Short mmCIF file of C-alpha atoms in Angstrom, two decimals:
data_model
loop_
_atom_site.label_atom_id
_atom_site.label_comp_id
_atom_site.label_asym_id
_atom_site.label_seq_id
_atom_site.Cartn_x
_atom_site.Cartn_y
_atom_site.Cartn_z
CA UNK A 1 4.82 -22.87 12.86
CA UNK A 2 1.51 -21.49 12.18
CA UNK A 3 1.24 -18.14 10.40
CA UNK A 4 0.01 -14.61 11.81
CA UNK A 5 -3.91 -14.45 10.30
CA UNK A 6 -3.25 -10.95 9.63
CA UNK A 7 0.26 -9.34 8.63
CA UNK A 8 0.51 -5.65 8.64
CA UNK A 9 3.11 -3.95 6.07
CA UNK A 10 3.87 -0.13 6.81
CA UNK A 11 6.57 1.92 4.53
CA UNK A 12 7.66 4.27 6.40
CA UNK A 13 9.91 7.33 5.43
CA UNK A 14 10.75 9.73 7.79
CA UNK A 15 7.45 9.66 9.78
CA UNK A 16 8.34 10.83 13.21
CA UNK A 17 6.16 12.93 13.94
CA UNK A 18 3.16 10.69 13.73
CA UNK A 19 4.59 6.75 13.49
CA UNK A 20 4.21 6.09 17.24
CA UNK A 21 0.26 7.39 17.49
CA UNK A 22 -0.08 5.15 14.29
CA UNK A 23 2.24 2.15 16.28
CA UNK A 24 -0.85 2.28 18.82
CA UNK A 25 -3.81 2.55 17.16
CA UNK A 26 -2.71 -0.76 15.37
CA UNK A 27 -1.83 -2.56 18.66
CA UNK A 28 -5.38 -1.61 20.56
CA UNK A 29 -6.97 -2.94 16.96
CA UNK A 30 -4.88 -6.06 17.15
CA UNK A 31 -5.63 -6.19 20.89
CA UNK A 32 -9.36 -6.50 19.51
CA UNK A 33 -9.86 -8.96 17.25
CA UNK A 34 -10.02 -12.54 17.90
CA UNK A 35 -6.98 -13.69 15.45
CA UNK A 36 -3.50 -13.17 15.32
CA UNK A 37 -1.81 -10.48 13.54
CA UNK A 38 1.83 -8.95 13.64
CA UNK A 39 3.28 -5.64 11.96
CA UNK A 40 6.19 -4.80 9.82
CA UNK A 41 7.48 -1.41 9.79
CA UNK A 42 10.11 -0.77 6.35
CA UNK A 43 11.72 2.23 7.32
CA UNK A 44 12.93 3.45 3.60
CA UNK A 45 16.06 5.25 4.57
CA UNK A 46 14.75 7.23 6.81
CA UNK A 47 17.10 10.26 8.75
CA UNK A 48 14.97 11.16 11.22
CA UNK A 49 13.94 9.06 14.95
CA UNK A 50 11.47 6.83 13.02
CA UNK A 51 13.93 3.73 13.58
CA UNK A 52 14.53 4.66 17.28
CA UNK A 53 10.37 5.20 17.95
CA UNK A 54 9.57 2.12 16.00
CA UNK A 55 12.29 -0.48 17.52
CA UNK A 56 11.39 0.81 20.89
CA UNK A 57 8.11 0.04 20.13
CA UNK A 58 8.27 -3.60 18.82
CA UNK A 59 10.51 -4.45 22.11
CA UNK A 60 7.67 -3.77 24.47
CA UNK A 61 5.37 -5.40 21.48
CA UNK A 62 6.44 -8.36 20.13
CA UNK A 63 3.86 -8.51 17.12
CA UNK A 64 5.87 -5.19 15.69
CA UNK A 65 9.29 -5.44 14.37
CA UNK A 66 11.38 -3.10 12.20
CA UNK A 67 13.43 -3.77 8.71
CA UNK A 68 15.49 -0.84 7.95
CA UNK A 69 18.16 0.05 5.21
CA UNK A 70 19.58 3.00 3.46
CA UNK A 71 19.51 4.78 0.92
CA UNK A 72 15.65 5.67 0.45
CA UNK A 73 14.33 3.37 -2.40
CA UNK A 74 10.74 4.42 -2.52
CA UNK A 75 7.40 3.42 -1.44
CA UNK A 76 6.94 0.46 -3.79
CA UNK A 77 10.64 -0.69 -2.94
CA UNK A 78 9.78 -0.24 0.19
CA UNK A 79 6.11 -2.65 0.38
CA UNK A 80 7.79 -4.56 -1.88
CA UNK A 81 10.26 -5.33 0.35
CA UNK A 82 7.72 -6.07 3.28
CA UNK A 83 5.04 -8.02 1.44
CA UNK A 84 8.04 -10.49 0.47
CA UNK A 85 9.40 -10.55 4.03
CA UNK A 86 6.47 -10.93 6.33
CA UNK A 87 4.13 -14.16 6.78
CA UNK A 88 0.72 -14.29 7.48
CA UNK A 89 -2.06 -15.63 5.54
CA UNK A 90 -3.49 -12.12 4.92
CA UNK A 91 -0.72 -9.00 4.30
CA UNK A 92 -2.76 -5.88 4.52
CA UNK A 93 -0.45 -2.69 2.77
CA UNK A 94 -1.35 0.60 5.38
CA UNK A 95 0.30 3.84 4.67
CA UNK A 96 2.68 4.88 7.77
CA UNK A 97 -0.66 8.23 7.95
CA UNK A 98 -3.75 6.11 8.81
CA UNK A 99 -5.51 8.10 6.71
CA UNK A 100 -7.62 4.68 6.22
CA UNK A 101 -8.21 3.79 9.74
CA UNK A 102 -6.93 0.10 10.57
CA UNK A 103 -10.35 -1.07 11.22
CA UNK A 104 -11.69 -1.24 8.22
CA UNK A 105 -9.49 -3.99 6.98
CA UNK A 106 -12.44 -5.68 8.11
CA UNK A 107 -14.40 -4.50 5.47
CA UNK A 108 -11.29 -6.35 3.06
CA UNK A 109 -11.79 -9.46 4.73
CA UNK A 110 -15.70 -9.38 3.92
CA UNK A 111 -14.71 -9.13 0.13
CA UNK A 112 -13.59 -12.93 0.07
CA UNK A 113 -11.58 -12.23 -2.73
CA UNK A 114 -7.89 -12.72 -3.01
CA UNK A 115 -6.73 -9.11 -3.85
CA UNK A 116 -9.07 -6.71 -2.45
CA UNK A 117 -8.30 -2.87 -2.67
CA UNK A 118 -9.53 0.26 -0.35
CA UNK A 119 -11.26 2.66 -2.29
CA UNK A 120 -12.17 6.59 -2.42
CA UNK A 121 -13.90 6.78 -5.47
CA UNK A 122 -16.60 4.13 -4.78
CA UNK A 123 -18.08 6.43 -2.19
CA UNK A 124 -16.93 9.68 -1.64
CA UNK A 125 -19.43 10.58 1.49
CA UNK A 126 -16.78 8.25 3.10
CA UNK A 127 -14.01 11.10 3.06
CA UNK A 128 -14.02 12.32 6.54
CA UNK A 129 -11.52 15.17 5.22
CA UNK A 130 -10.72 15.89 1.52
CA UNK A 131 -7.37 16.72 0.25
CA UNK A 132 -7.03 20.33 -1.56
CA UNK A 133 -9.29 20.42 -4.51
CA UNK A 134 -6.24 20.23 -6.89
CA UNK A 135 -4.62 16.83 -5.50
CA UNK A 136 -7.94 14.91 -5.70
CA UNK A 137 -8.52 17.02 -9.82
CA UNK A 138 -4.91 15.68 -10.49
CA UNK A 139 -5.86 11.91 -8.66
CA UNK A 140 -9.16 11.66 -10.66
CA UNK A 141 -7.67 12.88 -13.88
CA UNK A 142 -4.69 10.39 -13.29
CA UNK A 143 -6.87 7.03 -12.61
CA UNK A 144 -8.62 7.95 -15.73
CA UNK A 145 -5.48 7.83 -17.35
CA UNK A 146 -4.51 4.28 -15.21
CA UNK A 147 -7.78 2.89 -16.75
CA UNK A 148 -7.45 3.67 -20.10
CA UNK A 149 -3.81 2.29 -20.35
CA UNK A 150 -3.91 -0.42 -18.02
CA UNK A 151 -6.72 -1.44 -15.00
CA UNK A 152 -9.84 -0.54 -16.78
CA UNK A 153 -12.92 -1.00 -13.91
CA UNK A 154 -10.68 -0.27 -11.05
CA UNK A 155 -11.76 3.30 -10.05
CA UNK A 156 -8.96 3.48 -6.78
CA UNK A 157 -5.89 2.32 -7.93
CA UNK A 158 -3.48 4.69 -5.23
CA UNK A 159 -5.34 4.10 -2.09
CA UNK A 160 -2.84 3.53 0.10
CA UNK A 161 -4.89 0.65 2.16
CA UNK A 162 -4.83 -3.32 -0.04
CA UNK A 163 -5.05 -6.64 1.65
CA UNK A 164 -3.18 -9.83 -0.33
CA UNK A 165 -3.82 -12.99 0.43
CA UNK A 166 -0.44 -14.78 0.89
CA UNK A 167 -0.18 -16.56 -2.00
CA UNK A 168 -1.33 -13.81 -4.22
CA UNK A 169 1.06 -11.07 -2.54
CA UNK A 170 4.31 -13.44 -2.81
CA UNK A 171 3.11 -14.06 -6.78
CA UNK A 172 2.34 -10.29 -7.33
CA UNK A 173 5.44 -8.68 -5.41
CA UNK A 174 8.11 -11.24 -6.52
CA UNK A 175 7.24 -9.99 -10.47
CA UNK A 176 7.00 -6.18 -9.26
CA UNK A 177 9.71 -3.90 -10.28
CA UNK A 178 8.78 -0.55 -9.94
CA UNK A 179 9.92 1.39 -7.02
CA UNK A 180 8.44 4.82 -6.85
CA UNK A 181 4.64 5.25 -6.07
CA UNK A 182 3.55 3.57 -9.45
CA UNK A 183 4.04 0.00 -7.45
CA UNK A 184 0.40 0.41 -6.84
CA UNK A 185 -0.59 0.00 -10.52
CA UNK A 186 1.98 -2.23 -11.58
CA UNK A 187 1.17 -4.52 -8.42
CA UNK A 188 -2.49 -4.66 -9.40
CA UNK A 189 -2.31 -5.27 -13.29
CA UNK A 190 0.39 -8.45 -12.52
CA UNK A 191 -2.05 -9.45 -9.76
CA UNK A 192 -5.40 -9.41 -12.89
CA UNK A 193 -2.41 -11.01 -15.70
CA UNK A 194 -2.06 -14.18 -13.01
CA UNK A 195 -5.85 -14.77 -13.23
CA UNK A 196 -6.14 -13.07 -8.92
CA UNK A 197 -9.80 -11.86 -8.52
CA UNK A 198 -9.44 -8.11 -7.25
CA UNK A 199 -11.90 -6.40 -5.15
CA UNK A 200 -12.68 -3.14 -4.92
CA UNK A 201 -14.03 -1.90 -1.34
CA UNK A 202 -15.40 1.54 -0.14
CA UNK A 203 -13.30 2.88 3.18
CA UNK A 204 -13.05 5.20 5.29
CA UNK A 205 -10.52 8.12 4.70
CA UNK A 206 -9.22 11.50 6.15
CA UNK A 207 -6.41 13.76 3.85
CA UNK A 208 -3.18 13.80 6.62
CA UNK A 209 -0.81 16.65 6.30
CA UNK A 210 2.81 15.53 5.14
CA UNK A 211 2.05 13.44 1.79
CA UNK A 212 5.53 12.44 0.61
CA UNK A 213 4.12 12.82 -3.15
CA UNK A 214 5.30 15.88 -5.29
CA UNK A 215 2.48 16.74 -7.32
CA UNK A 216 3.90 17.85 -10.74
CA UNK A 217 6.88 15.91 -10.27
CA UNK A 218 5.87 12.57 -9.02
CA UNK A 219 3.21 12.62 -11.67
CA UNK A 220 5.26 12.99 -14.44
CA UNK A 221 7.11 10.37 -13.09
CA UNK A 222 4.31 8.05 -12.88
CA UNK A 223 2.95 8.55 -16.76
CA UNK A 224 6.55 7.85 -17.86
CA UNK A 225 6.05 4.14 -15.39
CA UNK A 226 3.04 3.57 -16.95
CA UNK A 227 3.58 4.06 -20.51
CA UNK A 228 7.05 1.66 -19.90
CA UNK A 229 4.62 -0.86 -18.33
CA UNK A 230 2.36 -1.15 -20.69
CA UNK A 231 5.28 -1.23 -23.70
CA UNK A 232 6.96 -4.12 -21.94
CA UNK A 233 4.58 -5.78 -19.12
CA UNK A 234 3.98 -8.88 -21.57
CA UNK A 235 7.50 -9.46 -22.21
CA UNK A 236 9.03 -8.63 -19.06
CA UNK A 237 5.84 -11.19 -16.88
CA UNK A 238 7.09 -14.01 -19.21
CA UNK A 239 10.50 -13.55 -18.34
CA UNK A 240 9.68 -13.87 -14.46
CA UNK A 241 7.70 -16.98 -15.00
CA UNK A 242 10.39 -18.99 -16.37
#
């Protein structure tokens, strides 16, 4: 059978409130374009009605389905988990918010590259609505950090918007390992180690209430990821390649 164009992976934890208004906006895109595309939902051990919303959803749409499991895992367990699972020949990564809009995958697809990565930092007149001045201090300060140890020239590494092609996202996310909200780096230096051309692409983007990331605590967190990765990325990317 012929593959989607354009596959659509969403981690999702909890999002009730907001999952069936994003549900939509993705279908009238879909309904736009002239190529195929079909969505994944990964509902990460969610407790509230996100499973109920989103399976009632893909049975009036067939181009949406659901995968969900308990306990919660994480984000990067959870796109992990969906960029393995879903086939198309492109698999765009979109946060469960929108705060990207879907649209501007276009904008991606333009890139021609392989790995190509929404960004924030390229052009910040694109931020429609900014988060509080502390989160984007701490988000600045932290890619700083991500390009010294790791990504150097990638100025976005956490954007929560990156398009794979398929044979880059099953290489990259069958040697990813991380499941907290450091997938994003980890997914991006195996992607440069395997010789994938990465993009990076100013989008569109609006701060939405109900970030699932805890500041102090997620951040710490993510250092201690990144210092691990960098101590035994080498090693353990050899290991996978056998």
């Amino acid at each position: 059978m012929t593959r989607p164009h354009l596959g659509v992976v969403i981690p999702a934890y909890n999002e009730e409130p907001r999952i069936e208004k994003t549900l939509k906006s993705i279908a009238a895109f879909f309904d736009s374009v002239p190529y195929s595309c079909v969505a994944l939902v990964v509902s990460d051990g969610s407790t509230d009605r996100t499973n109920e919303i989103v399976q009632k959803f893909s049975e009036q749409d067939h181009r949406f389905s659901l995968h969900a499991y308990t306990p919660n895992r994480g984000k990067g367990y959870a796109v992990r988990t969906g960029m393995l699972m879903l086939e198309a020949d492109w698999l765009l990564m979109c946060d469960a918010d929108l705060a990207t809009p879907i649209e501007e995958v276009q904008k991606l697809f333009e890139a021609g590259k392989p790995v190509v990565i929404g960004s924030r930092a390229l052009d910040r007149t694109r931020i429609e609505i900014h988060q509080p001045w502390y989160r984007e201090l701490a988000g600045k300060a932290f890619n700083r950090v991500v390009q010294w140890f790791a990504i150097p020239g990638i100025w976005d590494t956490q954007c929560g918007f990156k398009l794979f092609s398929y044979e880059a996202a099953k290489a990259i996310f069958s040697r990813c390992r991380l499941n907290g909200f450091s997938f994003d780096f980890e997914a991006l230096l195996i992607a440069k180690e395997l010789g994938f051309e990465i993009a990076e692409v100013p989008v569109r983007w609006s701060h939405q209430e109900g970030s699932k990331v805890r500041l102090l605590i997620d951040g710490i967190k993510m250092l201690k990821d990144l210092i691990w990765l960098r101590l035994t990325f080498r090693s353990r990317l050899q290991s996978t390649s056998r």
